[in-house]
XYZ file of C-alpha atoms in Angstrom:
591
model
C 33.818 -1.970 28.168
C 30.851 -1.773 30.395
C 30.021 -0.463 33.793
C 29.463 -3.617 36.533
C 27.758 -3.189 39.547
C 28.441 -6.428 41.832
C 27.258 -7.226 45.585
C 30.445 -7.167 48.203
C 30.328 -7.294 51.553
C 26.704 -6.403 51.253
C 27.219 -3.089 49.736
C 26.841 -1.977 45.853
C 30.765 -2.284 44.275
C 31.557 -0.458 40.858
C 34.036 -1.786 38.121
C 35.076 -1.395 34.386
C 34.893 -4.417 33.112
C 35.614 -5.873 29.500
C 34.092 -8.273 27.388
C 36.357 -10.679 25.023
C 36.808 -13.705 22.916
C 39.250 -16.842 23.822
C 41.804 -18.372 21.896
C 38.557 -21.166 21.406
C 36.184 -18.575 20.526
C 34.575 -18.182 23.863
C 32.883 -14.679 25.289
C 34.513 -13.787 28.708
C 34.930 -10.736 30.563
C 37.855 -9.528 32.705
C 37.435 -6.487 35.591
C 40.345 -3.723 33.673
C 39.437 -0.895 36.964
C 37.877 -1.122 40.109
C 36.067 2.264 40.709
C 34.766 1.765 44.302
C 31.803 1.620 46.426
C 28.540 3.328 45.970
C 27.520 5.017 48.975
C 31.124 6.457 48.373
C 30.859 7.568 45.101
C 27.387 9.219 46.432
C 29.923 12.030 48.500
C 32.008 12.555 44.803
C 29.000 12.441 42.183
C 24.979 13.419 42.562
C 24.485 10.269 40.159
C 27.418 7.950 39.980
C 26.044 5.055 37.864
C 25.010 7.798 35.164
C 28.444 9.212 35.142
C 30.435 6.021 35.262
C 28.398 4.734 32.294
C 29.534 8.267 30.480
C 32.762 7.636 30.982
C 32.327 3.943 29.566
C 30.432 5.172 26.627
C 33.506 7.746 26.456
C 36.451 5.446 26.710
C 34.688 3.003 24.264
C 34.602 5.972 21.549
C 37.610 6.569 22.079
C 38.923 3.106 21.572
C 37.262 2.799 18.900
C 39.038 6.113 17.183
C 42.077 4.758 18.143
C 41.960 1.481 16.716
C 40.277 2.890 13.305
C 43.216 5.491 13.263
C 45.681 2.816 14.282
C 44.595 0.483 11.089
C 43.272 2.895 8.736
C 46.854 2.881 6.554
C 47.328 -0.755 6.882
C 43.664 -2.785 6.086
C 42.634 -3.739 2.712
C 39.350 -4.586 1.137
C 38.578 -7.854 -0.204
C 36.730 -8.564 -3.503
C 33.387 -8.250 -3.150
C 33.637 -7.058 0.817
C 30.349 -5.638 1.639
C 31.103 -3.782 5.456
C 27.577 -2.596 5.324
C 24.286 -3.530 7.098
C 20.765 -1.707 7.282
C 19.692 -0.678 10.479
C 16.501 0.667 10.010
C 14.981 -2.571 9.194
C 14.394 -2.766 13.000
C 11.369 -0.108 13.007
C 9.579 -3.208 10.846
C 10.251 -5.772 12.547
C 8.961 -4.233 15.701
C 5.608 -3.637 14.009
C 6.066 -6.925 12.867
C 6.150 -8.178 15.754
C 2.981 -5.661 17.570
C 0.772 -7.132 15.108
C 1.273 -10.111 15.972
C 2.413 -12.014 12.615
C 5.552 -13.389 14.463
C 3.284 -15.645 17.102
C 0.779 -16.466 13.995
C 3.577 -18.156 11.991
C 5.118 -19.816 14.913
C 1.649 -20.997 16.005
C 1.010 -22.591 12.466
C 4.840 -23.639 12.230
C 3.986 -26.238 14.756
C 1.318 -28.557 12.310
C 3.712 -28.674 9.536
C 6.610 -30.992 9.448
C 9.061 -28.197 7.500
C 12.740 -27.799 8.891
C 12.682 -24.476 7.804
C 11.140 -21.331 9.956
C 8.193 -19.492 8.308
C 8.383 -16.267 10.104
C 12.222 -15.883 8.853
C 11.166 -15.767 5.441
C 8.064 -14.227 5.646
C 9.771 -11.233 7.593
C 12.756 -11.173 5.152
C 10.069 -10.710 2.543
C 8.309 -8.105 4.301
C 11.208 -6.169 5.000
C 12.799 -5.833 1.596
C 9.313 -5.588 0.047
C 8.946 -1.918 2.146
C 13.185 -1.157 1.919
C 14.513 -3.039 -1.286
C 11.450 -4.646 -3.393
C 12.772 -6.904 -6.170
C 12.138 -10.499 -7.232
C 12.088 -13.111 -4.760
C 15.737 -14.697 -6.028
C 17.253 -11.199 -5.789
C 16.012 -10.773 -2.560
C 16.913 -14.465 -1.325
C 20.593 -13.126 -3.011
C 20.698 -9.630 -0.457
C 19.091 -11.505 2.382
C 22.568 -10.842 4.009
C 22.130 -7.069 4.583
C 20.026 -7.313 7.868
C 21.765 -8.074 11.326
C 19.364 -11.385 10.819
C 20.184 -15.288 10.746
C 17.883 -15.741 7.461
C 19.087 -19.957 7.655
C 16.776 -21.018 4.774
C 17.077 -21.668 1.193
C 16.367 -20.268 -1.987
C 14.001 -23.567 -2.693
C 12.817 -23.236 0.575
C 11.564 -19.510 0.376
C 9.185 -20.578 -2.905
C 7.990 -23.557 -1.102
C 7.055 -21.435 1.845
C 4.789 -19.351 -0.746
C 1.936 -22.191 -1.002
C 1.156 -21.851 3.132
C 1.637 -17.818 2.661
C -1.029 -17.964 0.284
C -3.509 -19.924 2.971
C -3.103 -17.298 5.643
C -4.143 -14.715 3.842
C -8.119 -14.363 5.458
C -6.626 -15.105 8.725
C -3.547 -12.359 8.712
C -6.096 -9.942 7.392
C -8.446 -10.875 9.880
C -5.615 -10.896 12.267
C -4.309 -7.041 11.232
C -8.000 -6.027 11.679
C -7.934 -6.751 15.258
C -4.681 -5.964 16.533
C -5.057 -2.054 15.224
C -9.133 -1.573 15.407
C -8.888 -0.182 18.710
C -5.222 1.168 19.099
C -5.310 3.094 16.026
C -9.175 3.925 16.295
C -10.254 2.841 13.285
C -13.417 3.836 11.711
C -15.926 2.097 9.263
C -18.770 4.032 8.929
C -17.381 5.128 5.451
C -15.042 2.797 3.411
C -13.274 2.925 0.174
C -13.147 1.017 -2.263
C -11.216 1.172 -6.022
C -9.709 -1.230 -8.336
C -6.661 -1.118 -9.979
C -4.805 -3.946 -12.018
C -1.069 -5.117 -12.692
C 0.695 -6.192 -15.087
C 2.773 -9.146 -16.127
C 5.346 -9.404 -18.681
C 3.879 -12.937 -20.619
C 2.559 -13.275 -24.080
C -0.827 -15.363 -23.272
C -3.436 -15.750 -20.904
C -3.558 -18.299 -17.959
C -6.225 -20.965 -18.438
C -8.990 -21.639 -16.815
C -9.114 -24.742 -15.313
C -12.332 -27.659 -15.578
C -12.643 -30.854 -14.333
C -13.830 -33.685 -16.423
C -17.340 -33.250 -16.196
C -16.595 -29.792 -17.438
C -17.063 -27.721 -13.960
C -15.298 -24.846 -13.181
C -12.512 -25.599 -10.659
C -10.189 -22.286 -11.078
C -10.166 -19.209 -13.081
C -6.937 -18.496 -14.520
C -5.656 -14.891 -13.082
C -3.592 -13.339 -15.653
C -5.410 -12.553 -18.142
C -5.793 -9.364 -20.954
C -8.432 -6.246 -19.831
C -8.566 -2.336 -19.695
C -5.406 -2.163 -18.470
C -4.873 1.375 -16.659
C -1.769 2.023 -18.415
C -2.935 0.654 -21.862
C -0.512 -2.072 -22.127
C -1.073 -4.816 -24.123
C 0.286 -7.234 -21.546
C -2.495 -10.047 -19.435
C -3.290 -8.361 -16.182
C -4.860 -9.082 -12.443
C -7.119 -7.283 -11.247
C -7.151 -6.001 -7.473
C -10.606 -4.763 -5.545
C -8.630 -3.108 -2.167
C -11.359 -2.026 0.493
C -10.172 1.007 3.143
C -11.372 2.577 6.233
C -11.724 6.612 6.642
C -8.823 6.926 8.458
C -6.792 5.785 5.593
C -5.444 2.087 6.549
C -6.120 -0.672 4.118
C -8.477 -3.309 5.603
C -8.894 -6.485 3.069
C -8.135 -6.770 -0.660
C -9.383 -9.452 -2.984
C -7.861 -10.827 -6.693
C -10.041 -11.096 -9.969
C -9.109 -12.547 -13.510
C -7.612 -9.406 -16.013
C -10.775 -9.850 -18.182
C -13.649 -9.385 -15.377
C -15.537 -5.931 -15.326
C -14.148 -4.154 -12.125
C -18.225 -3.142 -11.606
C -19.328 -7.302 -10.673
C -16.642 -7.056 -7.345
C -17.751 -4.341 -5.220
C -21.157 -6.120 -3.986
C -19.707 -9.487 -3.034
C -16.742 -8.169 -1.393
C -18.467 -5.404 0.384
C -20.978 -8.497 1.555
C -17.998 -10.667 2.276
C -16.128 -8.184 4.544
C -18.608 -6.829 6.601
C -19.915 -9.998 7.550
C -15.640 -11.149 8.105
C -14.665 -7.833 9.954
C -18.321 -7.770 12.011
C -19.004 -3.888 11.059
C -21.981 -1.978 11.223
C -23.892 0.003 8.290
C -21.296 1.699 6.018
C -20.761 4.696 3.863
C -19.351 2.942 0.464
C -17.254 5.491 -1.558
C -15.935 4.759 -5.156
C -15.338 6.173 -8.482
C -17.421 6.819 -12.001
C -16.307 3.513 -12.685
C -18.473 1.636 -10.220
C -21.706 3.412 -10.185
C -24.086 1.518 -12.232
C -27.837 0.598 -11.162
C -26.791 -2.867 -9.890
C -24.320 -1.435 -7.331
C -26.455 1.228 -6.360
C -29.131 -0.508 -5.609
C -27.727 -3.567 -4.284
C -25.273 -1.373 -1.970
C -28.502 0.561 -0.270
C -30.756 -2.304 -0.250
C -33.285 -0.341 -2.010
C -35.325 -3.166 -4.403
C -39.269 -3.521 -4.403
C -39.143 -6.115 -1.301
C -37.092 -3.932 0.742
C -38.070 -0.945 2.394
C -34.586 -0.582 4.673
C -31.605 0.604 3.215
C -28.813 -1.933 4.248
C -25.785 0.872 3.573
C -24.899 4.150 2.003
C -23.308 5.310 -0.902
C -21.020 7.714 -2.528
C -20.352 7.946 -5.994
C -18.385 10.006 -8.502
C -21.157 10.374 -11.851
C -20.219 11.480 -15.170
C -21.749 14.363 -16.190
C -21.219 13.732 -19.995
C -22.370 9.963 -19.840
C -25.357 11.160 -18.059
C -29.090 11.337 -19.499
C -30.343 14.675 -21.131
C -32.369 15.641 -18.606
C -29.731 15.659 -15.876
C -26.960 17.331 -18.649
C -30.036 20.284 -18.715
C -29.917 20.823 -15.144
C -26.274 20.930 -15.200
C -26.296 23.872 -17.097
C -29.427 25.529 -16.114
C -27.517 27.958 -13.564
C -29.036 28.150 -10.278
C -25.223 27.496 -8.892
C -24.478 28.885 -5.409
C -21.037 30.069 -4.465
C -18.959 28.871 -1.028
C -15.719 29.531 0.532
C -14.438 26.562 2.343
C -10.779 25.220 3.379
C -9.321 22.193 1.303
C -5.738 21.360 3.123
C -5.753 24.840 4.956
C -5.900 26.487 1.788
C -9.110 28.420 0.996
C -11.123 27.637 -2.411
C -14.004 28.672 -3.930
C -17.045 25.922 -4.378
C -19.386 26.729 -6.943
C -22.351 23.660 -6.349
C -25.605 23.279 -6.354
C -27.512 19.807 -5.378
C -31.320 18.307 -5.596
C -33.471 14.890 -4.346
C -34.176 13.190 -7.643
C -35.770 10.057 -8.338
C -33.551 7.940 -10.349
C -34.699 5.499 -12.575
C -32.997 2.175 -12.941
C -32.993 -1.089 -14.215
C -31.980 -3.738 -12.413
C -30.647 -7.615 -13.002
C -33.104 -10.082 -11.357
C -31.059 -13.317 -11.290
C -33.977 -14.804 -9.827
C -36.157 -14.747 -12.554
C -34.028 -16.422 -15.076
C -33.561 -14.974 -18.590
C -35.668 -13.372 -21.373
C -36.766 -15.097 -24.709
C -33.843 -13.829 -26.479
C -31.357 -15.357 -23.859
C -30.565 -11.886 -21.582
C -30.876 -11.613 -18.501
C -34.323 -10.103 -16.884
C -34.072 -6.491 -15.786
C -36.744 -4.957 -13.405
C -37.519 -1.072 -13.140
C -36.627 0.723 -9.419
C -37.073 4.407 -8.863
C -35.395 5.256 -6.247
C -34.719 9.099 -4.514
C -31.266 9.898 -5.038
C -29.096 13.011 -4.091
C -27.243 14.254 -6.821
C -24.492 16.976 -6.417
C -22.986 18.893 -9.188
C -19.783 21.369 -8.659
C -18.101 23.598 -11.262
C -14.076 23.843 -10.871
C -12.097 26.340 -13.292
C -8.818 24.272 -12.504
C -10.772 21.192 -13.687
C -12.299 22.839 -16.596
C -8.866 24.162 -17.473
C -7.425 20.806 -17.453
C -9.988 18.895 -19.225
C -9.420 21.862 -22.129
C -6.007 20.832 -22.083
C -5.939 17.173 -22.037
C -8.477 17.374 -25.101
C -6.769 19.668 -27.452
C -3.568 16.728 -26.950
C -6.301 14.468 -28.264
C -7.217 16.738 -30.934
C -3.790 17.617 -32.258
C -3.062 13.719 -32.406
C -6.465 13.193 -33.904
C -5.530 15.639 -36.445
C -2.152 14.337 -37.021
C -4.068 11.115 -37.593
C -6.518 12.316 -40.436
C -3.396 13.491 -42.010
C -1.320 10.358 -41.608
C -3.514 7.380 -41.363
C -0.708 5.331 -41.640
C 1.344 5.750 -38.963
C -1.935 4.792 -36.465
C -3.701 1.243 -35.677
C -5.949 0.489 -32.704
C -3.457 0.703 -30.084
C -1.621 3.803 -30.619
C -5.107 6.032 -31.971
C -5.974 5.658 -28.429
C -7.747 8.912 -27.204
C -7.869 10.335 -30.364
C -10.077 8.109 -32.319
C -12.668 9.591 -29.778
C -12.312 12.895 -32.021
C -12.192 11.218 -35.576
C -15.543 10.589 -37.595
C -15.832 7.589 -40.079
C -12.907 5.568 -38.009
C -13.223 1.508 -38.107
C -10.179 -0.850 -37.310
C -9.405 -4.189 -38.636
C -10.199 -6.719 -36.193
C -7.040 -9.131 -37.139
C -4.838 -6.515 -37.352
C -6.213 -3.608 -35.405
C -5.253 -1.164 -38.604
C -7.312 1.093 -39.725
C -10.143 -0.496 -42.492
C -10.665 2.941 -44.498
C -8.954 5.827 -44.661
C -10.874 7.562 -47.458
C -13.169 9.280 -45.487
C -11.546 10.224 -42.417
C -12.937 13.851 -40.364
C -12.611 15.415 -37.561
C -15.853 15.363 -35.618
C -16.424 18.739 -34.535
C -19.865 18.250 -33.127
C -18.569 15.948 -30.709
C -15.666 18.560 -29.500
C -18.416 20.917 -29.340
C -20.644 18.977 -26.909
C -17.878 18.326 -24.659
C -16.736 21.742 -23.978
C -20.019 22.576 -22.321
C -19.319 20.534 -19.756
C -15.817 21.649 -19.030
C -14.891 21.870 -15.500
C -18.507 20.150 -14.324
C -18.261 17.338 -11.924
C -21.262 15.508 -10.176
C -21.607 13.202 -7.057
C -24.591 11.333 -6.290
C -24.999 9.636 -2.952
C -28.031 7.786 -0.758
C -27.568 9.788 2.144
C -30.223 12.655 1.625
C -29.361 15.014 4.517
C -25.561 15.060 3.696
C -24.729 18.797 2.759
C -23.004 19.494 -0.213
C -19.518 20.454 1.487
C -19.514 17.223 3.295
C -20.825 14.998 -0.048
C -17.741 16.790 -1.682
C -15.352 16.113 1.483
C -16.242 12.761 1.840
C -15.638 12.054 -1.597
C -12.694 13.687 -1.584
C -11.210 11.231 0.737
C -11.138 8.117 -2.340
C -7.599 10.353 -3.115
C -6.464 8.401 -0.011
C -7.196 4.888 -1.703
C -5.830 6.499 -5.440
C -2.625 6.913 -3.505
C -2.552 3.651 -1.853
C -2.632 2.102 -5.016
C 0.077 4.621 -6.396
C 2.556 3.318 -3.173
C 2.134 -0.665 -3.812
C 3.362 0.558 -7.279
C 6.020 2.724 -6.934
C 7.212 2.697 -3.862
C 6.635 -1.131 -3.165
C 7.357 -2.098 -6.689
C 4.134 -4.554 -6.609
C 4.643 -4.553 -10.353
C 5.670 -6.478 -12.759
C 5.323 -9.629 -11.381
C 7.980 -11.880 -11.104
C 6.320 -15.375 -9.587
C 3.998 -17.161 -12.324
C 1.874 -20.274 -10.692
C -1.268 -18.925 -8.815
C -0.507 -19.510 -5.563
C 2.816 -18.012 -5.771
C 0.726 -14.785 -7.120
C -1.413 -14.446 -4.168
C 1.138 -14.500 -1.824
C 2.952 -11.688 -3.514
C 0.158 -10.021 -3.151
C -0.493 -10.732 0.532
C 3.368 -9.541 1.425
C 2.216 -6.562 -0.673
C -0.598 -6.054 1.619
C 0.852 -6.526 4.621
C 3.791 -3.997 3.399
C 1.819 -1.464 2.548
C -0.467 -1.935 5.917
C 3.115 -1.745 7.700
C 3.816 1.734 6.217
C 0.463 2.848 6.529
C 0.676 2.672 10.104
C 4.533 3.903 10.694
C 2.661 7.253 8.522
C 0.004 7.080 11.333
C 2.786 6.509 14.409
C 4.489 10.050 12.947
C 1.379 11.115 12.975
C 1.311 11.755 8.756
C 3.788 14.386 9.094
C 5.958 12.258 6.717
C 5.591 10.571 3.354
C 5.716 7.446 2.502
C 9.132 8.230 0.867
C 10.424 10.415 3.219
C 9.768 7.333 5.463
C 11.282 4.286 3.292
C 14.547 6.544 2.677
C 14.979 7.072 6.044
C 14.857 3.196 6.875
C 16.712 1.923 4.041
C 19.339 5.055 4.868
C 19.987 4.179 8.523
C 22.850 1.484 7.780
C 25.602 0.319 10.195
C 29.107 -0.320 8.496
C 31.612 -2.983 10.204
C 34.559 -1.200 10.822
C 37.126 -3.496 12.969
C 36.391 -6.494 14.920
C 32.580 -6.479 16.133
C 32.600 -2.824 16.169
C 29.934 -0.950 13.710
C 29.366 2.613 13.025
C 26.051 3.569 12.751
C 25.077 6.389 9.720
C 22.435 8.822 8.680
C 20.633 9.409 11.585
C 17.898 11.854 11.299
C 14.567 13.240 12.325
C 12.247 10.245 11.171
C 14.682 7.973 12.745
C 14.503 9.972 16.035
C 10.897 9.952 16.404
C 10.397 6.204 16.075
C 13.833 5.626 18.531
C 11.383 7.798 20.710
C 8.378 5.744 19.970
C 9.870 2.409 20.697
C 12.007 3.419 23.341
C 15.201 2.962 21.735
C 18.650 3.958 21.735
C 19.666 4.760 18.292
C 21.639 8.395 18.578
C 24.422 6.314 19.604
C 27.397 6.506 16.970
C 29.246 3.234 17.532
C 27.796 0.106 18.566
C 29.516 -3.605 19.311
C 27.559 -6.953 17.202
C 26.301 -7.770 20.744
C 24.813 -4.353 21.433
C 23.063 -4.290 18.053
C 21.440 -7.759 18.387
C 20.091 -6.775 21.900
C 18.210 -4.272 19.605
């Protein structure tokens, strides 16, 4: 039942009037009360319309409670009845739509002669990528628990993968500009990590050659350092993000390739694709090497400008022994600052060094001996050093585990090989493994090497950053470094929450659009964190969403559950009305 308001005799006329089916199936509506006229009703009530659509909104409860009363000792479930729908799929699709991926697959829809729609699958992917990640079949099988006419096949959902995988430069591209300026994004620092996942096969993919023996395509999955330390192939993933936290472009490399060869090419790609300015690049240990450094600041013996900026986590016990010295020479000065509202102590202390480094010159071909020619740069670099006691009280810890297993192993050689000595072979003198096996070759003369333990305790609790930018202070090296956490956690979300891993689809263009749904998932929640302003996590979020369900209770009546405060703020931020308890098919799909 709904309020009408219909012209007669020129004047505003109020009715109840209900909606209904045919004996053929048809929607009609009959008037059931004629209220009256408005400018009458204006005498009775300061806002009639508003009060007669109470009392609608009233009446229809209470219909509803009648009729579930009424039938609630008499209906039956069927086998397999699911009465169940999510509702907070809804929130997605409405960024969906805002950024624009809805129009992009329509547009491209229209030079392809498929019967099938692009956007349906693409969105059912999204959506149960962020609420209920699983394999593609399983989520082809649950496709049924949106209030959405997925009409496509299983067959036709793995055939839509091969276009998927073409968009991907264009939707990134596309993402970039419909949330540069709304969400204010800013790239004069980036991120940029690598992280790899897994697949449950036994061999490598191939690479593939043509007959005259060219390179056409690397093979993806293929066996590196994976993070976990399983044996399984792996692909690697470079993932690039602004300072305000949202992913901007990501990039896939073979398992096998050295994580250190992809920042230069991508950060070249990407600026040149997204049309941004001079950047701060910010990564791990694991990419600072004399290549990146000095290819990343444009610093070589023809250049004079640097080209970008750097920030990079250094290893204090890798380092050189002049730079472990100064480490320990004291000298350290001693800060209170805030870290999350909570205030720490920072013991630092920082110097302009020149750095010497050697560098790959791919122009002038290879030595006699068949390596590759490396030419000296000096360069001035900052370099920051910081002493934590948390840190140093950790690093005690996770080495004693070592040591007690490396122990264990000098005791029990034979219950190690390659695999499982992992960590502890650091600790164990005299150690060699068999190369067909990966058993140990001798265990005659196995010891623990002391020296080494030794060594590394001096550095307990040390950590060092070393950037371009010379004026940076120490407290704002540190707190720009401190924001690659934000990347370390993106990566932790595709995998947990988004389930990015293992990977289900095998052929390589089914593999890169996995990824890109994974992508444009975790951009998705991303920005719903940045809509609530980050007040939420990314699970508080997803729990929410998946949470807020709808179940069918009689007819085309559904009963809407688990409303709460997440779901209240984006009702607020879309404009919608979701407080409301009981909802008809019709009023849903007008949602």
């Amino acid at each position: 039942m709904f309020l009408r308001k219909s012209l007669s005799n020129g004047k505003i006329y109020l009715s109840f009037v209900q909606g209904y089916r045919d004996e053929n199936g048809k929607v009609k509506q009959k008037t059931i009360e004629k209220i009256g006229y408005l400018e009458d009703l204006k005498k009775q009530y300061d806002d009639p319309i508003k009060h007669f659509k109470e009392v609608a909104n009233q009446r229809n409860n209470e219909e509803i409670t009648e009729l579930v009363i009424k039938n609630i000792n008499t209906q039956t479930l069927n086998i397999d009845e699911d009465n169940q729908k999510n509702l907070g799929y809804i929130i997605i699709k409405k960024l969906y739509q805002e950024l624009g991926i809805k129009d992009f697959l329509n547009t491209k829809q229209k030079k392809l002669k498929i019967d099938y729609k692009l956007t349906n699958i693409f969105s059912l992917l999204i959506f149960s990528r962020i609420l209920f990640p699983a394999s593609k079949k399983e989520t082809y099988k649950n496709r049924n628990s949106y209030f959405e006419n997925f009409n496509f096949s299983e067959d036709d959902m793995y055939r839509s993968l091969s276009y998927f995988k073409d968009y991907k430069e264009e939707l990134e591209l596309l993402l970039w500009n419909n949330t540069k300026e709304k969400y204010k994004r800013d790239t004069t620092q980036t991120y940029y990590d690598c992280t790899n996942y897994y697949f449950e096969i036994e061999y490598n993919d191939e690479d593939i050659f043509d007959d005259k023996g060219n390179l056409i395509k690397k093979g993806y999955r293929k066996r590196g350092p994976e993070k976990n330390h399983r044996p399984d192939p792996i692909i690697e993933m470079g993932l690039l993000m602004d300072s305000t936290g949202l992913p901007i472009a990501y990039n896939l490399f073979p398992g096998n390739e050295s994580e250190k060869l992809s920042l230069i090419p991508e950060i070249d790609r990407l600026k040149n694709k997204f049309k941004f300015k001079r950047t701060i690049v910010v990564a791990d240990r694991g990419l600072n090497c004399s290549d990146n450094i000095i290819k990343i600041s444009g610093t070589s013996l023809e250049m004079s400008l640097k080209k970008n900026g750097y920030v990079y986590g250094q290893s204090v016990r890798g380092a050189d022994k002049e730079f472990k010295e100064w480490v320990l020479s004291g000298n350290y000065i001693t800060d209170k600052i805030k870290e999350d509202d909570i205030e720490v102590t920072f013991t630092h202390k920082s110097r302009i060094h020149p750095k010497t480094m050697y560098v790959i010159r791919e122009d002038k071909g290879k030595t006699k001996n068949g390596n590759p020619v490396r030419e000296k740069i000096i360069v001035d670099q900052k370099q920051m050093v910081y002493f934590s006691q948390k840190y140093a009280d950790k690093q005690k810890y996770d080495r004693d585990l070592m040591i007690e297993k490396a122990r264990d192993l000098v005791s029990n050689p034979a219950k190690y090989n390659k695999a499982t000595s992992y960590g502890a072979s650091n600790y164990v003198k005299n150690l060699k493994f068999l190369k067909s096996t990966g058993e140990i070759a001798d265990t005659s003369n196995l010891l623990i090497d002391e020296e080494k333990i030794k060594e590394e305790e001096k550095y307990d609790g040390y950590y060092s950053i070393v950037t371009s930018e010379e004026n940076l202070s120490d407290i704002e090296i540190r707190n720009i470094y401190r924001g690659l956490s934000k990347i370390e956690n993106t990566f932790k979300v595709t995998k947990s929450n988004l389930e990015s891993r293992p990977v289900y689809v095998w052929t390589p263009e089914h593999i890169e659009a996995h990824f890109l749904t994974c992508f444009i998932s975790l951009v998705i929640i991303r920005l719903l964190e940045n809509k609530l302003e980050n007040k939420h996590s990314t699970k508080q979020i997803i729990e929410s969403l998946k949470n807020f369900t709808s179940s069918h209770i009689e007819h085309d009546i559904y009963k809407q559950n688990n409303y709460n405060e997440i779901i209240k703020q984006f009702s607020e931020i879309y404009n919608l009305n979701l407080e409301k308890k009981y909802r008809t098919l019709s009023e849903i799909k007008k949602i």
